[in-house]
Tab-separated table of C-alpha atoms and ligand atoms in Angstrom:
chain	number	residue	atom	x	y	z
A	5	MET	CA	26.247	5.924	-23.764
A	6	GLN	CA	22.538	6.205	-24.139
A	7	GLY	CA	19.382	5.440	-21.967
A	8	THR	CA	16.068	5.759	-22.478
A	9	ALA	CA	13.506	5.331	-19.633
A	10	ILE	CA	9.665	5.771	-18.905
A	11	ALA	CA	8.176	6.750	-15.674
A	12	GLN	CA	4.644	7.734	-14.464
A	13	PRO	CA	3.536	10.304	-12.135
A	14	ASN	CA	2.114	9.527	-8.676
A	15	ILE	CA	-0.637	11.180	-6.727
A	16	ALA	CA	0.043	11.049	-3.005
A	17	LEU	CA	-3.203	9.877	-1.004
A	18	ILE	CA	-1.405	10.640	2.405
A	19	LYS	CA	0.850	13.618	1.369
A	20	TYR	CA	4.584	14.271	1.751
A	21	TRP	CA	5.124	18.233	3.064
A	22	GLY	CA	7.961	19.329	4.568
A	23	LYS	CA	11.580	17.903	4.803
A	24	ARG	CA	13.545	16.799	7.555
A	25	ASP	CA	17.004	17.570	5.844
A	26	VAL	CA	16.697	19.968	2.767
A	27	GLU	CA	20.428	19.002	1.805
A	28	ARG	CA	19.513	15.703	1.300
A	29	ASN	CA	16.063	16.245	0.495
A	30	LEU	CA	14.817	13.825	3.087
A	31	PRO	CA	11.041	14.087	3.699
A	32	ALA	CA	9.706	14.750	7.316
A	33	VAL	CA	6.999	12.673	6.968
A	34	GLY	CA	6.004	9.451	5.324
A	35	SER	CA	3.555	9.384	2.654
A	36	ILE	CA	1.610	6.744	0.414
A	37	SER	CA	0.793	7.586	-3.458
A	38	ILE	CA	-0.740	5.920	-6.257
A	39	THR	CA	1.137	5.481	-9.438
A	40	LEU	CA	-0.751	6.410	-12.444
A	41	ARG	CA	-0.922	4.600	-15.927
A	42	GLU	CA	-1.874	6.827	-18.740
A	43	LEU	CA	0.398	10.037	-17.829
A	44	PHE	CA	3.950	9.714	-18.739
A	45	THR	CA	7.307	11.429	-19.196
A	46	ARG	CA	10.214	9.498	-21.365
A	47	MET	CA	13.604	10.437	-20.667
A	48	GLN	CA	16.280	9.869	-22.820
A	49	VAL	CA	20.043	10.577	-21.917
A	50	GLU	CA	23.118	10.297	-23.725
A	51	PHE	CA	26.463	11.159	-22.515
A	52	ASP	CA	28.748	12.903	-24.952
A	53	LYS	CA	32.437	13.726	-24.823
A	54	SER	CA	32.070	16.177	-27.605
A	55	LEU	CA	29.319	18.400	-25.755
A	56	GLY	CA	30.577	21.509	-23.765
A	57	THR	CA	27.432	21.824	-21.786
A	58	ASP	CA	24.408	19.657	-21.014
A	59	THR	CA	21.591	20.439	-23.024
A	60	LEU	CA	17.561	19.698	-22.535
A	61	LEU	CA	14.558	19.444	-25.093
A	62	VAL	CA	11.229	19.280	-23.291
A	63	ASN	CA	8.597	18.392	-25.898
A	64	ASP	CA	10.777	19.470	-28.855
A	65	THR	CA	11.502	22.980	-27.137
A	66	PRO	CA	14.803	23.798	-25.327
A	67	ASP	CA	14.345	24.091	-21.560
A	68	GLU	CA	16.750	26.192	-19.584
A	69	LYS	CA	14.629	26.002	-16.145
A	70	MET	CA	14.473	22.340	-15.345
A	71	LEU	CA	18.390	21.961	-16.737
A	72	PRO	CA	20.117	22.488	-13.503
A	73	ARG	CA	17.947	19.885	-11.105
A	74	LEU	CA	18.303	17.493	-14.062
A	75	ALA	CA	21.821	18.103	-14.217
A	76	ASN	CA	22.407	17.693	-10.608
A	77	CYS	CA	20.501	14.273	-10.987
A	78	LEU	CA	23.060	12.914	-13.598
A	79	ASP	CA	25.962	13.878	-11.399
A	80	ARG	CA	24.439	12.152	-8.605
A	81	VAL	CA	24.116	8.794	-10.774
A	82	ALA	CA	27.176	9.134	-12.787
A	83	GLY	CA	29.477	11.329	-11.262
A	84	ALA	CA	30.226	15.397	-11.303
A	85	ASP	CA	32.977	14.531	-13.722
A	86	ARG	CA	30.742	12.760	-16.473
A	87	PRO	CA	30.695	13.789	-19.964
A	88	ARG	CA	27.779	16.313	-20.765
A	89	ALA	CA	24.773	14.853	-21.638
A	90	ARG	CA	21.754	15.593	-24.329
A	91	ILE	CA	18.499	14.974	-22.322
A	92	VAL	CA	15.578	14.745	-24.657
A	93	SER	CA	12.034	14.660	-22.545
A	94	THR	CA	8.526	13.951	-23.589
A	95	CYS	CA	5.686	14.252	-21.443
A	96	ASN	CA	1.871	13.958	-21.996
A	97	PHE	CA	0.811	15.997	-19.535
A	98	PRO	CA	1.149	19.923	-18.258
A	99	ILE	CA	4.508	20.187	-16.782
A	100	ALA	CA	4.983	21.899	-13.059
A	101	ALA	CA	1.164	22.619	-12.674
A	102	GLY	CA	0.692	19.999	-9.220
A	103	LEU	CA	0.221	17.080	-11.781
A	104	ALA	CA	3.706	15.588	-10.345
A	105	SER	CA	5.257	16.209	-13.273
A	106	SER	CA	8.658	16.113	-11.106
A	107	ALA	CA	7.979	12.640	-9.837
A	108	SER	CA	7.960	11.101	-13.234
A	109	ALA	CA	10.783	13.126	-14.730
A	110	PHE	CA	13.266	12.518	-12.296
A	111	ALA	CA	12.146	8.798	-11.856
A	112	ALA	CA	12.718	8.241	-15.562
A	113	VAL	CA	15.866	10.605	-15.963
A	114	THR	CA	17.696	8.589	-13.188
A	115	LEU	CA	17.156	5.481	-14.852
A	116	ALA	CA	17.863	6.630	-17.978
A	117	ALA	CA	20.920	8.404	-16.850
A	118	ALA	CA	22.065	4.775	-15.070
A	119	GLU	CA	21.727	2.930	-18.385
A	120	ALA	CA	23.620	5.648	-20.096
A	121	ALA	CA	26.578	5.524	-17.837
A	122	GLY	CA	26.396	1.415	-17.845
A	123	GLN	CA	25.280	0.978	-14.131
A	124	SER	CA	22.254	-1.075	-13.343
A	125	LEU	CA	20.302	0.285	-10.593
A	126	THR	CA	18.155	-1.672	-7.923
A	127	VAL	CA	14.847	-0.572	-7.588
A	128	ASP	CA	15.932	0.769	-3.968
A	129	GLN	CA	18.936	2.647	-5.470
A	130	LEU	CA	16.471	4.069	-7.943
A	131	ALA	CA	14.140	5.445	-5.473
A	132	THR	CA	16.721	6.670	-3.165
A	133	LEU	CA	18.374	8.531	-6.125
A	134	ALA	CA	15.253	9.999	-7.661
A	135	GLY	CA	14.070	10.851	-4.053
A	136	ARG	CA	17.252	13.211	-3.804
A	137	ALA	CA	16.018	15.235	-6.683
A	138	SER	CA	12.178	15.482	-5.779
A	139	GLY	CA	10.608	13.783	-2.853
A	140	SER	CA	7.779	12.441	-4.330
A	141	ALA	CA	9.693	11.027	-7.404
A	142	ALA	CA	11.049	8.152	-5.110
A	143	ARG	CA	7.800	6.646	-5.092
A	144	SER	CA	7.393	6.489	-8.841
A	145	ALA	CA	10.319	3.682	-8.656
A	146	PHE	CA	7.196	1.328	-7.893
A	147	GLY	CA	3.677	0.756	-9.357
A	148	GLY	CA	0.447	0.410	-7.811
A	149	PHE	CA	-0.267	1.681	-3.992
A	150	VAL	CA	3.095	2.917	-2.937
A	151	GLU	CA	4.230	3.782	0.773
A	152	LEU	CA	7.300	5.826	1.308
A	153	GLN	CA	8.764	5.210	4.879
A	154	ASN	CA	11.439	7.122	6.449
A	155	VAL	CA	14.164	5.115	8.090
A	156	ASP	CA	16.981	5.933	9.869
A	157	ASP	CA	19.222	7.657	7.422
A	158	GLY	CA	17.001	7.526	4.281
A	159	ILE	CA	13.601	6.323	2.868
A	160	ARG	CA	12.356	3.057	2.163
A	161	CYS	CA	9.657	2.436	-0.738
A	162	ARG	CA	7.185	-0.467	-1.292
A	163	THR	CA	4.479	-1.373	-3.051
A	164	ILE	CA	1.627	-2.120	-0.686
A	165	LYS	CA	-0.860	-3.175	-3.321
A	166	GLU	CA	-0.570	-3.933	-6.807
A	167	ALA	CA	-2.504	-2.083	-9.149
A	168	ASP	CA	-4.133	-4.949	-10.740
A	169	ASP	CA	-5.148	-5.716	-6.930
A	170	TRP	CA	-7.596	-2.827	-6.300
A	171	PRO	CA	-7.613	-1.095	-9.649
A	172	LEU	CA	-8.939	2.284	-8.805
A	173	SER	CA	-9.531	5.090	-11.553
A	174	VAL	CA	-8.464	8.781	-11.377
A	175	VAL	CA	-10.124	11.638	-13.234
A	176	VAL	CA	-8.006	14.953	-13.324
A	177	ALA	CA	-9.672	17.984	-13.632
A	178	ILE	CA	-7.393	20.754	-15.390
A	179	THR	CA	-8.429	24.264	-14.148
A	180	GLU	CA	-5.313	26.094	-15.117
A	181	LYS	CA	-2.093	25.003	-17.232
A	182	GLY	CA	0.348	27.498	-16.321
A	183	PRO	CA	3.341	26.404	-13.902
A	184	LYS	CA	2.824	27.337	-9.865
A	185	ALA	CA	3.919	30.305	-8.352
A	186	VAL	CA	5.816	28.903	-5.623
A	187	GLY	CA	7.942	25.256	-6.153
A	188	SER	CA	7.297	22.812	-3.449
A	189	THR	CA	10.718	22.610	-1.699
A	190	GLU	CA	10.341	26.631	-1.245
A	191	ALA	CA	6.908	26.250	-0.143
A	192	MET	CA	7.733	23.452	2.344
A	193	GLU	CA	10.296	25.583	4.015
A	194	ILE	CA	8.044	28.297	4.430
A	195	CYS	CA	5.503	26.280	6.229
A	196	ARG	CA	8.155	24.413	8.091
A	197	GLN	CA	9.010	28.022	9.587
A	198	THR	CA	5.998	29.891	9.764
A	199	SER	CA	3.074	27.591	9.949
A	200	PRO	CA	1.638	27.204	13.666
A	201	PHE	CA	0.320	23.718	12.080
A	202	TYR	CA	3.256	22.426	10.917
A	203	SER	CA	4.622	20.583	13.957
A	204	ASN	CA	1.010	18.951	14.629
A	205	TRP	CA	0.956	17.667	10.952
A	206	VAL	CA	4.200	15.964	11.355
A	207	GLU	CA	3.221	14.427	14.565
A	208	GLN	CA	-0.163	13.386	13.219
A	209	GLN	CA	1.137	11.677	9.857
A	210	GLU	CA	1.618	8.346	11.424
A	211	LEU	CA	-2.045	7.845	12.471
A	212	ASP	CA	-3.116	9.083	8.603
A	213	LEU	CA	-0.789	6.077	7.367
A	214	ASP	CA	-1.983	3.597	9.781
A	215	VAL	CA	-5.562	4.416	8.578
A	216	ALA	CA	-4.754	4.565	4.969
A	217	ARG	CA	-2.642	1.567	5.208
A	218	ALA	CA	-5.528	-0.518	6.723
A	219	ALA	CA	-8.078	1.034	4.385
A	220	ILE	CA	-5.992	-0.207	1.157
A	221	ALA	CA	-5.042	-3.513	2.663
A	222	SER	CA	-8.835	-4.050	3.120
A	223	ARG	CA	-9.946	-2.348	0.011
A	224	ASP	CA	-12.249	-0.302	1.747
A	225	PHE	CA	-13.142	2.743	-0.271
A	226	GLU	CA	-15.011	4.759	2.057
A	227	LYS	CA	-12.290	4.689	4.722
A	228	LEU	CA	-9.589	5.551	1.902
A	229	ALA	CA	-11.980	8.553	0.906
A	230	VAL	CA	-12.507	9.926	4.376
A	231	ILE	CA	-8.668	9.924	5.600
A	232	ALA	CA	-7.132	11.082	2.016
A	233	GLU	CA	-9.363	13.949	1.693
A	234	HIS	CA	-8.611	14.824	5.528
A	235	ASN	CA	-5.029	14.545	5.066
A	236	CYS	CA	-4.994	16.449	1.811
A	237	LEU	CA	-6.976	19.269	3.646
A	238	LYS	CA	-4.669	19.359	6.373
A	239	MET	CA	-1.849	19.859	4.014
A	240	HIS	CA	-3.274	22.819	2.577
A	241	SER	CA	-4.665	24.230	5.699
A	242	ILE	CA	-0.943	24.377	6.378
A	243	MET	CA	0.034	26.147	3.524
A	244	TRP	CA	-2.964	28.909	3.971
A	245	ALA	CA	-1.905	29.463	7.279
A	246	SER	CA	2.118	29.946	6.824
A	247	ARG	CA	3.371	33.285	6.165
A	248	PRO	CA	3.361	34.568	3.752
A	249	PRO	CA	0.124	32.393	2.933
A	250	MET	CA	0.121	29.824	-0.402
A	251	VAL	CA	-3.090	29.110	-1.652
A	252	TYR	CA	-2.520	27.062	-4.728
A	253	TRP	CA	-6.255	26.862	-5.466
A	254	ASN	CA	-8.444	28.795	-7.623
A	255	ALA	CA	-12.208	29.187	-8.025
A	256	ALA	CA	-12.659	26.284	-10.086
A	257	THR	CA	-10.689	24.283	-7.772
A	258	MET	CA	-13.256	24.857	-5.099
A	259	ARG	CA	-15.860	24.242	-7.457
A	260	CYS	CA	-14.517	20.840	-8.204
A	261	LEU	CA	-14.560	19.895	-4.472
A	262	GLN	CA	-18.437	21.272	-4.728
A	263	THR	CA	-18.825	18.838	-7.690
A	264	VAL	CA	-17.260	16.105	-5.904
A	265	ARG	CA	-19.048	16.449	-2.862
A	266	GLN	CA	-22.291	16.567	-4.890
A	267	LEU	CA	-21.323	12.893	-6.337
A	268	GLN	CA	-20.897	11.652	-3.037
A	269	GLY	CA	-24.256	12.712	-2.154
A	270	GLN	CA	-25.809	10.819	-4.922
A	271	GLY	CA	-24.195	7.650	-3.565
A	272	ILE	CA	-21.239	7.689	-5.874
A	273	GLY	CA	-17.730	6.299	-4.558
A	274	VAL	CA	-15.245	9.207	-5.194
A	275	PHE	CA	-13.098	11.513	-3.072
A	276	PHE	CA	-10.702	14.369	-4.149
A	277	THR	CA	-7.047	15.111	-3.621
A	278	ILE	CA	-4.886	18.238	-4.589
A	279	ASP	CA	-1.450	18.890	-4.752
A	280	ALA	CA	0.987	22.037	-4.914
A	281	GLY	CA	-1.391	23.412	-7.924
A	282	PRO	CA	-4.708	23.999	-8.561
A	283	GLN	CA	-6.061	20.806	-10.260
A	284	VAL	CA	-8.098	18.338	-8.727
A	285	LYS	CA	-7.772	14.596	-8.708
A	286	ALA	CA	-10.753	13.130	-8.263
A	287	VAL	CA	-10.314	9.019	-7.303
A	288	CYS	CA	-13.015	6.842	-8.144
A	289	LEU	CA	-14.417	3.280	-8.590
A	290	PRO	CA	-13.722	2.306	-12.409
A	291	GLU	CA	-17.424	1.802	-12.627
A	292	GLN	CA	-18.221	5.160	-11.600
A	293	VAL	CA	-15.589	7.004	-14.152
A	294	GLY	CA	-18.457	7.901	-16.746
A	295	ASP	CA	-20.500	9.881	-14.068
A	296	VAL	CA	-17.428	11.653	-12.125
A	297	GLU	CA	-15.923	12.475	-15.830
A	298	ALA	CA	-19.232	13.967	-16.777
A	299	ALA	CA	-19.565	16.062	-13.596
A	300	LEU	CA	-16.393	17.456	-13.578
A	301	ARG	CA	-16.351	18.203	-17.118
A	302	ALA	CA	-19.552	20.080	-16.720
A	303	THR	CA	-17.806	22.115	-13.714
A	304	ASP	CA	-17.153	25.848	-14.848
A	305	GLY	CA	-13.659	26.480	-14.824
A	306	VAL	CA	-12.574	23.081	-15.743
A	307	THR	CA	-10.461	23.284	-18.984
A	308	ASP	CA	-9.483	19.509	-19.896
A	309	ILE	CA	-10.028	16.170	-18.211
A	310	MET	CA	-7.590	13.322	-18.063
A	311	THR	CA	-8.748	9.873	-16.854
A	312	THR	CA	-6.088	7.140	-15.787
A	313	GLY	CA	-5.876	3.983	-14.267
A	314	LEU	CA	-3.039	2.673	-11.704
A	315	GLY	CA	0.011	1.890	-13.477
A	316	GLU	CA	3.324	0.388	-12.976
A	317	GLY	CA	6.950	1.615	-11.870
A	318	ALA	CA	9.695	3.555	-13.650
A	319	ARG	CA	11.032	1.311	-16.183
A	320	LEU	CA	13.571	1.129	-19.074
A	321	GLU	CA	12.417	1.479	-22.720
A	322	GLY	CA	12.122	-1.884	-23.929
A	323	ASP	CA	11.901	-3.651	-20.508
A	324	ALA	CA	8.077	-3.052	-20.531
B	408	PMV	O1	8.433	16.120	-4.332
B	408	PMV	P1	7.843	17.249	-4.725
B	408	PMV	O2	9.134	18.302	-4.139
B	408	PMV	O3	7.600	17.730	-5.896
B	408	PMV	O4	6.488	17.629	-3.469
B	408	PMV	C1	5.361	16.930	-3.637
B	408	PMV	C2	4.551	17.365	-2.616
B	408	PMV	C3	3.178	17.043	-2.919
B	408	PMV	O5	3.051	16.679	-4.417
B	408	PMV	C4	2.336	18.295	-2.547
B	408	PMV	C5	2.937	15.985	-2.117
B	408	PMV	C6	3.257	14.504	-2.416
B	408	PMV	O6	3.459	13.631	-1.391
B	408	PMV	O7	3.436	14.172	-3.539
């Protein structure tokens, strides 16, 4: 009655923002992401008939906040009449701060729960179930460059290029460690209901996906850089224009963008992307990592740097 799984977070280059079905958590748009290698969430799930309630430990500390969403996830995998579970999570990066911690958490817990319940999931089932909990978690079922497409009644994820076929690096500049003020589900709904740019965003997404897909297929870094930055800033402009406005950035976030622009001015292959939080992810060619790390580390307000390559999809511990 026990299972343990590991999943890595992923960073979207063409973003998912907005839902077409809130109840089933289906995204309004497709997206393309990269799965990271060095950042991870490990989830251990143990069903125990003697437990009166589910429990969750995150990095050795009891956590009530995340428990309801994880419990719902276990219900979807093992049925609402399942035994209560002991969930133990270990994560080596800041949680709920715009670093896609929910993506790796829900991909890992889904897989671990299925193992604990004696089920074996196909990777498509894993993506669908994880995606019910967190849209971006579906993509962490896969490694490398991953595209999530909307299909009639659901989603379909695929690796469109393996990590080894284009081994890019990501330097994450941490500018703040606290959890974000507004969760992504609530923020997306505010945008859908109030932002004057939202419908335009949904309409244009296929064009951005086409450009990014082609750039990835031909390993055209420049082309990917331009479309990824455009798509990121477009997503944030929807948030800035919504009512109430949502600005996830801080002053250091902006300074990191300037640092990336300066690096680009020196001919360094790097681009930025930012999710629903103040951290900046600088995607670069592996040979540029040293320069990018040094420049971001020297940027005022950056408290920490994490560097990672591209990694694989969620897996059971022992399968790696
Ligand atoms: O999966 P969620 O609900 O955490 O939403 C993720 C939204 C972004 O990280 C901002 C974009 C994305 O595609 O990951």
